[in-house]
CSV table of C-alpha atoms and ligand atoms in Angstrom, one decimal:
chain,number,residue,atom,x,y,z
A,1,MET,CA,24.0,250.1,-29.0
A,2,ILE,CA,21.2,248.7,-26.8
A,3,HIS,CA,18.0,247.7,-28.6
A,4,HIS,CA,14.7,247.9,-26.6
A,5,LEU,CA,12.3,245.1,-27.5
A,6,SER,CA,9.3,243.4,-26.0
A,7,ILE,CA,7.2,240.3,-26.6
A,8,ILE,CA,3.7,239.4,-25.4
A,9,THR,CA,3.7,236.1,-23.6
A,10,ALA,CA,1.1,233.4,-24.1
A,11,ARG,CA,-0.6,234.8,-20.9
A,12,GLY,CA,-0.9,238.2,-22.5
A,13,GLN,CA,1.9,239.9,-20.4
A,14,THR,CA,4.5,242.2,-21.8
A,15,LEU,CA,8.1,241.1,-21.3
A,16,SER,CA,10.6,243.9,-21.9
A,17,ILE,CA,14.0,242.8,-23.4
A,18,LYS,CA,17.2,244.7,-24.0
A,19,ALA,CA,19.6,243.3,-26.7
A,20,SER,CA,23.0,244.2,-27.9
A,21,GLY,CA,25.6,242.6,-30.2
A,22,SER,CA,24.8,240.5,-33.3
A,23,ALA,CA,27.5,237.9,-33.5
A,24,GLY,CA,28.5,234.9,-31.3
A,25,PRO,CA,26.5,232.7,-29.1
A,26,PRO,CA,23.5,234.1,-27.1
A,27,VAL,CA,24.2,235.2,-23.6
A,28,PHE,CA,21.2,235.8,-21.4
A,29,LEU,CA,21.5,238.1,-18.3
A,30,ILE,CA,18.9,237.7,-15.6
A,31,HIS,CA,18.7,240.5,-13.0
A,32,GLY,CA,18.3,240.3,-9.2
A,33,PHE,CA,15.7,241.7,-6.9
A,34,PRO,CA,14.3,244.4,-6.8
A,35,LEU,CA,16.2,245.5,-9.9
A,36,ASP,CA,16.1,245.6,-13.7
A,37,TYR,CA,18.3,245.5,-16.7
A,38,ARG,CA,20.3,248.5,-15.5
A,39,MET,CA,22.2,246.3,-13.0
A,40,TRP,CA,23.9,244.9,-16.1
A,41,SER,CA,24.8,248.4,-17.4
A,42,GLU,CA,28.6,247.6,-17.2
A,43,GLN,CA,28.2,244.1,-18.8
A,44,ILE,CA,25.9,244.6,-21.8
A,45,GLU,CA,28.3,246.5,-24.1
A,46,ALA,CA,31.4,244.7,-22.9
A,47,LEU,CA,29.9,241.2,-23.5
A,48,ALA,CA,28.3,242.4,-26.8
A,49,GLN,CA,31.8,242.6,-28.3
A,50,ARG,CA,31.9,238.8,-28.6
A,51,PHE,CA,28.4,237.6,-27.8
A,52,ARG,CA,24.7,238.3,-28.6
A,53,VAL,CA,23.5,239.7,-25.3
A,54,ILE,CA,19.8,239.4,-24.4
A,55,VAL,CA,18.5,240.9,-21.2
A,56,PRO,CA,14.9,240.0,-20.3
A,57,GLU,CA,13.4,241.9,-17.5
A,58,LEU,CA,11.5,239.7,-15.0
A,59,ARG,CA,7.7,240.1,-14.5
A,60,GLY,CA,6.9,243.5,-12.9
A,61,PHE,CA,10.4,244.9,-13.2
A,62,GLY,CA,11.7,247.5,-15.7
A,63,GLY,CA,9.3,247.5,-18.7
A,64,SER,CA,7.8,244.1,-18.0
A,65,THR,CA,4.3,243.8,-16.6
A,66,VAL,CA,2.9,241.7,-13.8
A,67,ASP,CA,-0.8,241.1,-13.0
A,68,ALA,CA,-0.8,238.2,-10.6
A,69,ASP,CA,1.4,236.0,-8.4
A,70,TYR,CA,3.7,233.6,-10.1
A,71,ALA,CA,6.2,230.9,-9.4
A,72,LEU,CA,9.9,231.1,-10.3
A,73,SER,CA,9.3,228.3,-12.7
A,74,ASP,CA,7.0,230.7,-14.6
A,75,LEU,CA,9.9,233.1,-14.9
A,76,ALA,CA,12.1,230.3,-16.3
A,77,ASP,CA,9.4,229.6,-18.9
A,78,ASP,CA,9.3,233.3,-19.8
A,79,ILE,CA,13.0,233.1,-20.5
A,80,GLU,CA,12.4,230.1,-22.7
A,81,GLN,CA,9.9,232.1,-24.7
A,82,VAL,CA,12.4,234.8,-25.2
A,83,ARG,CA,15.0,232.2,-26.3
A,84,ILE,CA,12.5,230.8,-28.9
A,85,HIS,CA,11.6,234.3,-30.2
A,86,LEU,CA,15.0,236.0,-30.2
A,87,ALA,CA,17.8,233.4,-30.2
A,88,SER,CA,16.6,231.3,-33.1
A,89,LYS,CA,16.3,228.4,-30.6
A,90,ASP,CA,20.1,228.5,-30.2
A,91,LYS,CA,21.6,227.1,-27.0
A,92,ILE,CA,22.3,229.9,-24.6
A,93,HIS,CA,24.8,230.9,-21.9
A,94,LEU,CA,22.6,231.9,-18.9
A,95,ILE,CA,23.9,234.3,-16.3
A,96,GLY,CA,21.8,235.0,-13.3
A,97,LEU,CA,22.6,237.1,-10.2
A,98,SER,CA,20.9,236.4,-6.9
A,99,MET,CA,17.1,236.1,-7.7
A,100,GLY,CA,18.3,235.8,-11.3
A,101,GLY,CA,20.3,232.8,-10.1
A,102,TYR,CA,17.2,231.2,-8.5
A,103,VAL,CA,15.5,231.6,-11.9
A,104,ALA,CA,18.6,230.1,-13.6
A,105,PHE,CA,18.4,227.0,-11.4
A,106,GLU,CA,14.7,226.7,-12.5
A,107,TYR,CA,15.7,227.2,-16.1
A,108,TRP,CA,18.2,224.4,-15.8
A,109,HIS,CA,15.6,222.1,-14.3
A,110,ARG,CA,12.9,222.8,-17.0
A,111,HIS,CA,15.0,223.6,-20.1
A,112,GLY,CA,18.5,222.5,-19.3
A,113,THR,CA,19.1,220.9,-22.6
A,114,ASN,CA,19.0,224.4,-24.2
A,115,LEU,CA,22.0,225.6,-22.1
A,116,ARG,CA,25.6,226.0,-23.2
A,117,SER,CA,26.6,227.1,-19.7
A,118,LEU,CA,25.4,228.7,-16.5
A,119,VAL,CA,26.9,231.5,-14.5
A,120,LEU,CA,25.4,231.6,-11.0
A,121,ALA,CA,26.5,234.9,-9.4
A,122,ASN,CA,25.9,235.9,-5.8
A,123,THR,CA,23.2,233.3,-5.4
A,124,LYS,CA,22.4,230.1,-3.5
A,125,PRO,CA,20.6,226.8,-4.2
A,126,ASP,CA,18.8,226.4,-0.9
A,127,ARG,CA,15.3,227.5,-0.1
A,128,ASP,CA,14.5,229.9,2.7
A,129,SER,CA,14.2,228.9,6.4
A,130,PRO,CA,10.6,229.4,7.7
A,131,ALA,CA,11.7,232.7,9.3
A,132,ALA,CA,13.3,234.0,6.1
A,133,ALA,CA,10.2,233.0,4.1
A,134,GLN,CA,8.0,234.8,6.6
A,135,ASN,CA,10.2,238.0,6.3
A,136,ARG,CA,9.6,237.9,2.6
A,137,LEU,CA,5.8,237.6,3.0
A,138,ASP,CA,6.0,240.5,5.5
A,139,MET,CA,7.9,242.6,3.0
A,140,ALA,CA,5.3,241.8,0.3
A,141,ASP,CA,2.5,243.1,2.7
A,142,HIS,CA,4.6,246.1,3.6
A,143,ALA,CA,5.1,247.1,0.0
A,144,ILE,CA,1.4,246.8,-0.8
A,145,ARG,CA,0.4,248.8,2.3
A,146,GLN,CA,3.1,251.5,2.4
A,147,GLY,CA,4.8,251.5,-1.0
A,148,THR,CA,8.0,250.2,-2.5
A,149,TRP,CA,10.7,252.3,-0.9
A,150,PRO,CA,9.7,251.9,2.8
A,151,ALA,CA,9.6,248.1,2.1
A,152,VAL,CA,12.9,247.7,0.3
A,153,SER,CA,15.2,250.4,1.6
A,154,PRO,CA,16.3,248.3,4.6
A,155,MET,CA,17.8,245.9,2.1
A,156,MET,CA,20.4,248.3,0.8
A,157,ASP,CA,23.0,247.5,3.5
A,158,ARG,CA,22.9,243.8,2.5
A,159,LEU,CA,23.1,244.5,-1.2
A,160,ILE,CA,26.3,246.6,-1.4
A,161,ALA,CA,29.5,246.6,0.5
A,162,SER,CA,30.1,249.5,3.0
A,163,SER,CA,32.7,250.9,0.6
A,164,SER,CA,30.0,251.4,-2.0
A,165,LYS,CA,27.8,253.5,0.3
A,166,GLY,CA,27.5,257.1,-0.8
A,167,THR,CA,28.9,256.3,-4.3
A,168,ALA,CA,27.3,256.2,-7.8
A,169,VAL,CA,26.7,252.4,-7.2
A,170,GLU,CA,24.4,253.2,-4.3
A,171,GLU,CA,22.6,255.9,-6.3
A,172,LYS,CA,22.0,253.6,-9.2
A,173,MET,CA,20.7,250.9,-6.8
A,174,ARG,CA,18.3,253.4,-5.2
A,175,GLU,CA,17.0,254.5,-8.6
A,176,MET,CA,16.3,250.9,-9.6
A,177,MET,CA,14.8,249.9,-6.3
A,178,MET,CA,12.5,252.9,-6.2
A,179,SER,CA,11.2,252.3,-9.7
A,180,ALA,CA,9.8,248.8,-8.9
A,181,SER,CA,6.1,248.8,-8.3
A,182,PRO,CA,4.7,247.5,-5.0
A,183,LEU,CA,3.0,244.7,-6.9
A,184,ALA,CA,6.3,243.7,-8.5
A,185,ILE,CA,7.9,243.6,-5.0
A,186,ALA,CA,5.1,241.6,-3.5
A,187,ALA,CA,4.9,239.0,-6.3
A,188,ALA,CA,8.6,238.5,-6.4
A,189,GLN,CA,8.9,238.1,-2.7
A,190,ARG,CA,6.1,235.5,-2.6
A,191,ALA,CA,7.7,233.6,-5.4
A,192,MET,CA,11.1,233.5,-3.7
A,193,ALA,CA,9.5,232.5,-0.4
A,194,ASN,CA,8.1,229.4,-2.2
A,195,ARG,CA,11.1,228.5,-4.2
A,196,ARG,CA,12.4,225.0,-4.8
A,197,ASP,CA,15.5,223.7,-3.0
A,198,PHE,CA,18.2,222.7,-5.4
A,199,CYS,CA,20.8,221.5,-2.9
A,200,SER,CA,20.0,217.8,-3.5
A,201,LEU,CA,20.1,218.3,-7.3
A,202,LEU,CA,23.5,219.9,-7.6
A,203,SER,CA,25.4,216.8,-8.5
A,204,GLY,CA,23.1,216.3,-11.4
A,205,ILE,CA,23.9,219.7,-13.0
A,206,THR,CA,26.2,218.6,-15.7
A,207,THR,CA,26.1,221.9,-17.5
A,208,PRO,CA,29.5,223.8,-17.3
A,209,THR,CA,28.9,226.2,-14.5
A,210,LEU,CA,30.8,229.2,-13.1
A,211,VAL,CA,29.8,230.1,-9.5
A,212,LEU,CA,31.0,233.5,-8.3
A,213,THR,CA,30.4,235.8,-5.4
A,214,GLY,CA,31.8,238.8,-3.7
A,215,GLN,CA,34.2,238.5,-0.7
A,216,LEU,CA,31.9,240.7,1.3
A,217,ASP,CA,28.6,239.3,0.2
A,218,SER,CA,26.5,238.6,3.3
A,219,ILE,CA,23.6,237.1,1.2
A,220,ALA,CA,25.8,234.6,-0.6
A,221,PRO,CA,29.0,234.4,1.5
A,222,PRO,CA,32.1,233.0,-0.2
A,223,GLU,CA,32.7,230.0,2.2
A,224,ALA,CA,29.1,228.6,1.9
A,225,THR,CA,29.1,229.4,-1.9
A,226,GLN,CA,32.3,227.6,-2.5
A,227,GLN,CA,31.0,224.6,-0.6
A,228,TRP,CA,27.9,224.2,-2.7
A,229,ALA,CA,29.8,225.0,-5.9
A,230,SER,CA,32.2,222.1,-5.2
A,231,LYS,CA,29.2,219.7,-5.6
A,232,LEU,CA,28.7,220.7,-9.3
A,233,PRO,CA,30.4,218.1,-11.5
A,234,LEU,CA,31.6,220.8,-14.0
A,235,GLY,CA,31.6,223.7,-11.5
A,236,LYS,CA,34.2,226.4,-11.1
A,237,PHE,CA,34.3,228.9,-8.3
A,238,ALA,CA,35.5,232.5,-8.2
A,239,GLU,CA,35.5,235.0,-5.3
A,240,ILE,CA,35.8,238.7,-6.2
A,241,PRO,CA,37.8,240.6,-3.7
A,242,ALA,CA,36.3,243.7,-2.0
A,243,ALA,CA,32.8,243.3,-3.6
A,244,GLY,CA,29.5,242.9,-1.8
A,245,HIS,CA,26.4,241.3,-3.3
A,246,MET,CA,26.3,243.5,-6.4
A,247,THR,CA,29.5,242.3,-8.1
A,248,THR,CA,28.3,243.5,-11.6
A,249,LEU,CA,28.2,247.1,-10.4
A,250,GLU,CA,30.7,247.2,-7.6
A,251,THR,CA,33.6,245.4,-9.4
A,252,PRO,CA,32.5,245.4,-13.1
A,253,GLU,CA,36.0,245.0,-14.6
A,254,LEU,CA,36.7,241.9,-12.5
A,255,PHE,CA,33.3,240.5,-13.1
A,256,ASN,CA,33.5,240.9,-16.8
A,257,ALA,CA,37.1,239.5,-17.0
A,258,ILE,CA,36.1,236.3,-15.0
A,259,VAL,CA,32.9,235.7,-16.9
A,260,THR,CA,34.4,236.4,-20.3
A,261,GLN,CA,37.2,234.0,-19.7
A,262,PHE,CA,34.7,231.3,-18.6
A,263,LEU,CA,32.4,231.9,-21.6
A,264,ASN,CA,35.3,231.7,-24.0
A,265,GLU,CA,36.5,228.5,-22.5
A,266,VAL,CA,33.0,226.9,-22.8
A,267,GLY,CA,32.7,228.3,-26.4
B,1,MLT,C1,18.6,239.6,-5.0
B,1,MLT,O1,19.6,240.3,-5.0
B,1,MLT,O2,18.0,239.2,-6.0
B,1,MLT,C2,17.9,239.3,-3.6
B,1,MLT,O3,18.7,239.8,-2.6
B,1,MLT,C3,17.7,237.9,-3.5
B,1,MLT,C4,17.0,237.5,-2.2
B,1,MLT,O4,16.3,238.3,-1.6
B,1,MLT,O5,17.2,236.3,-1.8
């Protein structure tokens, strides 16, 4: 069963949180852009068999509010507030996909002593090129001027593999993408455009870390992903065959099996 909770942050914003499972170490799931907790729909109950699963929704997405621009470090601090409120200050396994991975890097940087492990899925440590950052600022303006769907719909082809087109995966993605507000889209894109580069810090990440991506992910391609994962002192790498960027929805059984094995190994 999924419990729907919320906390009010020190800044007076509402953070929506889904939780399931009552035993075992806490596992936090951090969603990608422009999505919400539903991208973990195939993981929450499966992981809740052995872990306490906590899914905070990032500012502006799902039931969480946003009223101003923020930095990804603010989102990492939001997660720390959730840990303090809901996880009895226990150390956590932190799983982030794509933008959720960028937030996970920031969490490691600011609160790394509270981590048991990291799972960095379909993500990357480098910051954007100037052109990619500009595209994000353009999308932010586009969303504010014309609304969410016109701004985000061109992303769909990069988010899922062509074999997922026309399936329930695409339908679910569309539902999530359409439900994000223009302000949520704009604030997240501006934050990602300004994100920190973690490439030079990889060798200092001594947290046990699983890096995984999909064979067909064009945002976090396997070759480049394996290369940066090899710089992590306690890093492991897994490539999921036939999946695009959304491994949690496109290949949930494989995603769950790989992640559960890693979490059990770390303990
Ligand atoms: C995501 O899936 O979170 C986004 O594609 C990340 C990004 O735009 O870099």
